[in-house]
PDB file of C-alpha atoms in Angstrom:
ATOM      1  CA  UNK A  20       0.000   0.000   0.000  1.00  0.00           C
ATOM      2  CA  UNK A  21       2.584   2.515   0.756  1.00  0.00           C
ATOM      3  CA  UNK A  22       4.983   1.502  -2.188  1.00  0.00           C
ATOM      4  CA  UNK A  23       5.557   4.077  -4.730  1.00  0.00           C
ATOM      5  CA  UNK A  24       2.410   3.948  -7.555  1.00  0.00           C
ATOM      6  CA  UNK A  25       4.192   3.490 -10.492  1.00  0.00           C
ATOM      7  CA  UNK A  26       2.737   4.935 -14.082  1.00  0.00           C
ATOM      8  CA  UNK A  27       2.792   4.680 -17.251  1.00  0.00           C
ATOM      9  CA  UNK A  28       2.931   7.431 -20.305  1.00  0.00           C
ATOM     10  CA  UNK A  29       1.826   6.342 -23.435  1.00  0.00           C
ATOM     11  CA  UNK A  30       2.456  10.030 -25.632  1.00  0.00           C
ATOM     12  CA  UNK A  31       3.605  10.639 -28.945  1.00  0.00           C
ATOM     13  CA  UNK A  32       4.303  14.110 -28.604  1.00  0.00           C
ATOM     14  CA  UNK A  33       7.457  14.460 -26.713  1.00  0.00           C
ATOM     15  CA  UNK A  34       7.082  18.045 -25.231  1.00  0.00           C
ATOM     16  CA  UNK A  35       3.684  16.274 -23.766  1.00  0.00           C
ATOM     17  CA  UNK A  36       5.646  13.005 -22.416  1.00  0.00           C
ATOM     18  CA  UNK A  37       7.893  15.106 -20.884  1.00  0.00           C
ATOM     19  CA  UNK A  38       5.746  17.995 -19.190  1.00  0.00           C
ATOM     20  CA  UNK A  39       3.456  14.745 -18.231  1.00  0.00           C
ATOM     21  CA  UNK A  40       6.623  13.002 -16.680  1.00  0.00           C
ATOM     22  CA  UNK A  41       8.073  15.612 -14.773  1.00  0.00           C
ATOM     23  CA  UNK A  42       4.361  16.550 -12.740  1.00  0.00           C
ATOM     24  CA  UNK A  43       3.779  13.019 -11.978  1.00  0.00           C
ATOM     25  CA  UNK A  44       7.390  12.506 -10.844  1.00  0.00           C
ATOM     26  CA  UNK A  45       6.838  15.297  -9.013  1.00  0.00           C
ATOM     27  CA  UNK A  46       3.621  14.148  -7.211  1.00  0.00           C
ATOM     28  CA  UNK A  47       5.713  11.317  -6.127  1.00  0.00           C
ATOM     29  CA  UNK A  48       4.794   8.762  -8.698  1.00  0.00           C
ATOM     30  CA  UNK A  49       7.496   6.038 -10.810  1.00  0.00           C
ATOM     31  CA  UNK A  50       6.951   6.720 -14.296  1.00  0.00           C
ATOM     32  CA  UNK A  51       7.817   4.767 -17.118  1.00  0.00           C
ATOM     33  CA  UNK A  52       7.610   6.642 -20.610  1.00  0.00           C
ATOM     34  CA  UNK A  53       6.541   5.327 -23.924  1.00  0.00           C
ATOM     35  CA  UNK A  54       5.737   7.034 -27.684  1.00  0.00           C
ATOM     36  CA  UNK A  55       3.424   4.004 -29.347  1.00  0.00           C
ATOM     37  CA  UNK A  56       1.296   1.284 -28.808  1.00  0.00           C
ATOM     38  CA  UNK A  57       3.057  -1.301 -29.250  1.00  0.00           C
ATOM     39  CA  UNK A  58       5.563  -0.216 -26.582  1.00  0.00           C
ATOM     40  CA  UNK A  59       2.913   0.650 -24.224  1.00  0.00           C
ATOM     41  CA  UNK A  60       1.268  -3.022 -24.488  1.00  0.00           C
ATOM     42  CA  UNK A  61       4.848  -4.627 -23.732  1.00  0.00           C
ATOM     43  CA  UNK A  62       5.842  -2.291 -21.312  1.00  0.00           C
ATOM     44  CA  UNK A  63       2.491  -2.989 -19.183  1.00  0.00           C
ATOM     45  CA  UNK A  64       2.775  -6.958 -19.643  1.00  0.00           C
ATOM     46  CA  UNK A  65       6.269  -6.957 -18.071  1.00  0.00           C
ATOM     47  CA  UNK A  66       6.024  -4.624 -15.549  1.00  0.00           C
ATOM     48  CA  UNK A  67       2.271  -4.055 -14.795  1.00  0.00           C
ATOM     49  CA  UNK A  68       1.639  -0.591 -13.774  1.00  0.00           C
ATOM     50  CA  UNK A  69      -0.663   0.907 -10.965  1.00  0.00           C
ATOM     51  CA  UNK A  70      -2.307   3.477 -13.607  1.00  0.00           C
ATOM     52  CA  UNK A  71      -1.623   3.897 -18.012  1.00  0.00           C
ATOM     53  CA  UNK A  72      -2.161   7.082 -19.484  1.00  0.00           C
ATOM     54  CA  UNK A  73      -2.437   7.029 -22.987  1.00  0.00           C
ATOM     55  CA  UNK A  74      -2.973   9.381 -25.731  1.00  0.00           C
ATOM     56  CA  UNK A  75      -5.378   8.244 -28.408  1.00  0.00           C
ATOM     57  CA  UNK A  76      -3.322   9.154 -31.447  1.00  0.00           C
ATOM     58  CA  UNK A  77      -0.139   7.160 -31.444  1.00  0.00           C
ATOM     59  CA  UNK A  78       1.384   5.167 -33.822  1.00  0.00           C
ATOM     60  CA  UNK A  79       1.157   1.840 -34.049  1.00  0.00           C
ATOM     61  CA  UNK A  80      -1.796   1.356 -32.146  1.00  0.00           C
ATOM     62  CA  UNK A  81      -3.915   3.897 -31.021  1.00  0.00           C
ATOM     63  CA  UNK A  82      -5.127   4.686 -27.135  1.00  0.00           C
ATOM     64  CA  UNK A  83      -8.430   2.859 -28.164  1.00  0.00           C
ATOM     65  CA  UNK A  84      -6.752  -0.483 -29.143  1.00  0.00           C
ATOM     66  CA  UNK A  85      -4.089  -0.516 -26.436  1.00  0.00           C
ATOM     67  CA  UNK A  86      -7.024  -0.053 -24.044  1.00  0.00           C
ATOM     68  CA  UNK A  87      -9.024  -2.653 -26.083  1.00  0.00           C
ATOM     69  CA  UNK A  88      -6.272  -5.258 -26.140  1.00  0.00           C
ATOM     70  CA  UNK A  89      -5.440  -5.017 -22.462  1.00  0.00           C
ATOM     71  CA  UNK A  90      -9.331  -5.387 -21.439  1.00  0.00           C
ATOM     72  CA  UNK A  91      -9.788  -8.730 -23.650  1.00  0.00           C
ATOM     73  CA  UNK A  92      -6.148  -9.838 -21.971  1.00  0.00           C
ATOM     74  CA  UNK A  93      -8.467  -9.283 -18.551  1.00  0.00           C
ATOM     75  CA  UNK A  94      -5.747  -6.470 -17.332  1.00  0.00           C
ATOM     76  CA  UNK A  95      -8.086  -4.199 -15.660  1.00  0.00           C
ATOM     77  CA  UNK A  96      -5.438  -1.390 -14.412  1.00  0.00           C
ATOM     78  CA  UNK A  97      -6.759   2.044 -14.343  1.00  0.00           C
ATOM     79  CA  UNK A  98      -6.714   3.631 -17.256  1.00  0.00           C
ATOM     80  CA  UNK A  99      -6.765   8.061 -18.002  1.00  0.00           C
ATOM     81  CA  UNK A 100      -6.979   8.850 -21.954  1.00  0.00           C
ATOM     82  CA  UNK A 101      -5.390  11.731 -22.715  1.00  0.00           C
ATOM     83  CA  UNK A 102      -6.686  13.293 -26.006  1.00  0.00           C
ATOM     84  CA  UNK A 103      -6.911  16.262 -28.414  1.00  0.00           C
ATOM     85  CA  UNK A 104     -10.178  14.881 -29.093  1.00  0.00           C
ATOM     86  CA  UNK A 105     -12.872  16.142 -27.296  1.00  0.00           C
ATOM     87  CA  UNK A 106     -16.463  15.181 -28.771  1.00  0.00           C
ATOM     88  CA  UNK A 107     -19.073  13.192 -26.387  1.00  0.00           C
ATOM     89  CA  UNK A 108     -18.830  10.442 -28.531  1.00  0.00           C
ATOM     90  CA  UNK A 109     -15.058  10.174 -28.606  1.00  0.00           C
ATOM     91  CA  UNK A 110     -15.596  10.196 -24.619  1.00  0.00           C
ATOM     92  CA  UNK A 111     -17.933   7.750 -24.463  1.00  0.00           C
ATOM     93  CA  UNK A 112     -16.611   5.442 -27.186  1.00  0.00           C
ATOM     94  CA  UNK A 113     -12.961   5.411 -25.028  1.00  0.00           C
ATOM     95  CA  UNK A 114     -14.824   5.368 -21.563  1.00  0.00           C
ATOM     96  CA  UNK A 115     -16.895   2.690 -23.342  1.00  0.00           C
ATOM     97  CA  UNK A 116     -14.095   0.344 -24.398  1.00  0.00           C
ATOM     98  CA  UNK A 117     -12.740   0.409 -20.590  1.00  0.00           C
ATOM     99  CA  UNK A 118     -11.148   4.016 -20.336  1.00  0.00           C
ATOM    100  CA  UNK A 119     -11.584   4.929 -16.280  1.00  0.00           C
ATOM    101  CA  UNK A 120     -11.132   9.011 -17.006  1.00  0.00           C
ATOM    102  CA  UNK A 121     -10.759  10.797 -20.281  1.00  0.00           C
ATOM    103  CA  UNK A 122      -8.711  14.294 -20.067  1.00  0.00           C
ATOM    104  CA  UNK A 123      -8.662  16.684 -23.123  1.00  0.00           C
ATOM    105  CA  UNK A 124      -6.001  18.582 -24.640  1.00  0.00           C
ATOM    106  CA  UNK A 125      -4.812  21.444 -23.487  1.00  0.00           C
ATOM    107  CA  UNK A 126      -4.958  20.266 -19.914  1.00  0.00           C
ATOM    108  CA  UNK A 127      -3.523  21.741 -16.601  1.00  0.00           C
ATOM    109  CA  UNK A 128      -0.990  19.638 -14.898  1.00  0.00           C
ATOM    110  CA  UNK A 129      -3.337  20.270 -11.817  1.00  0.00           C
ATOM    111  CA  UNK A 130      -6.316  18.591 -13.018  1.00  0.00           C
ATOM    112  CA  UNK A 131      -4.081  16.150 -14.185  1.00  0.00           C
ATOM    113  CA  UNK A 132      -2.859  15.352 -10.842  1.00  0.00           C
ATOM    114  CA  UNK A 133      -5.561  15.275  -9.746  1.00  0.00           C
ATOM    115  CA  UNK A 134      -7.662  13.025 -11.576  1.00  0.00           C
ATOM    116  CA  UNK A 135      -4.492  10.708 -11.420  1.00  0.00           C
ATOM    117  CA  UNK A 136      -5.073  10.649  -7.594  1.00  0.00           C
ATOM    118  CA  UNK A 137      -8.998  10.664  -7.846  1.00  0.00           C
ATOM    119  CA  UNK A 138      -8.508   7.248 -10.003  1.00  0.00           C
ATOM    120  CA  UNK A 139      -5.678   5.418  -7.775  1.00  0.00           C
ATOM    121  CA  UNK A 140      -8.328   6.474  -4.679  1.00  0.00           C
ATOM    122  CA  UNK A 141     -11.094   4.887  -6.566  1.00  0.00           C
ATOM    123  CA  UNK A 142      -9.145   1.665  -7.427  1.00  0.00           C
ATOM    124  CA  UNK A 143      -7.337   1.352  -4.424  1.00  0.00           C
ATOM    125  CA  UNK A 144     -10.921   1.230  -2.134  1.00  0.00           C
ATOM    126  CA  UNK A 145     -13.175  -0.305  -4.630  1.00  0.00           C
ATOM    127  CA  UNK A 146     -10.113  -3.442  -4.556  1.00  0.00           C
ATOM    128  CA  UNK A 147     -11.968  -6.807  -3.187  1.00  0.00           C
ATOM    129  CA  UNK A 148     -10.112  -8.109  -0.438  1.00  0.00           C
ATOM    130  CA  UNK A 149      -8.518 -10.570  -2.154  1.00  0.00           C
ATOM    131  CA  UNK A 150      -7.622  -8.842  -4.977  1.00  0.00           C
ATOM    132  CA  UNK A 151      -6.003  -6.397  -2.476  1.00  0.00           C
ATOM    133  CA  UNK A 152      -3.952  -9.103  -1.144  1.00  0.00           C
ATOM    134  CA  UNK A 153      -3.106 -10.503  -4.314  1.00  0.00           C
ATOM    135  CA  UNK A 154      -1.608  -6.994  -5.317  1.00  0.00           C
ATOM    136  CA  UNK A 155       0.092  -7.097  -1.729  1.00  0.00           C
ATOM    137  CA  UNK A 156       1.350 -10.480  -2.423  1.00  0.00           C
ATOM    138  CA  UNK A 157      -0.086 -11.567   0.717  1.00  0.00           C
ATOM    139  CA  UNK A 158      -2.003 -15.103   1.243  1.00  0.00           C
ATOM    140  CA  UNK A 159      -5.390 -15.072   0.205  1.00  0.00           C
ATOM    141  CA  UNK A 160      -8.212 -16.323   2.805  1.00  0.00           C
ATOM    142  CA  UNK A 161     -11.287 -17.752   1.920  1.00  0.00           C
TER     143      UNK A 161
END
């Protein structure tokens, strides 16, 4: 519970990654920092982050398939969409396909540290027991 939340980037834009990087870093979170899809699927499978946040225009695979892959591999880590797009249905189609928060371009680091916080609160309390434990690496009663 109190180990460092670690997080993952998914942004193509660098100036983005970065600004994105250095206010979580700063918040106190491990970040790990990817440009595509691709990357962003491998990078969760190996090391299986507390939280993704992925832009919906990269290359190789978009935000909506990397979120779409890793909800049909049953990987249910909290995911924030980050997004120039800002229509209702580009919302609801990414909240739809398993998205927990969807943030629009131009953002404020604030509100992005915030909702980052908002969604490892939710997660964290909304955790079964034995899914807690499982995360802890504790024994699991029944």
């Amino acid at each position: 519970m109190n180990a460092m939340k670690q997080i993952l980037i998914a942004e193509d834009q660098t100036d983005i990654r970065d600004l994105l990087a250095l206010n979580l870093r700063g918040a106190g979170y491990g970040v790990s920092e990817t440009r595509d899809g691709p990357s962003a699927l491998a990078l969760q499978t190996e090391a299986g982050h507390d939280l993704l946040v992925l832009d919906l225009m990269m290359p190789g695979l978009d935000g909506l398939e990397v979120c779409k892959t890793l909800r049909s591999r049953g990987d249910h880590t909290p995911i924030l969409m980050l997004t120039a797009k800002s229509t209702e249905l580009d919302r609801v189609l990414g909240l739809e396909l398993g998205a927990d928060d969807y943030l629009t371009k131009p953002f404020s680091p604030r509100e992005l540290s915030a909702r980052v916080r908002g969604i490892l609160r939710r997660t964290h309390k909304s955790a079964r027991p034995a899914e807690a434990a499982a995360r802890e690496g504790l024994p699991i009663q029944i």
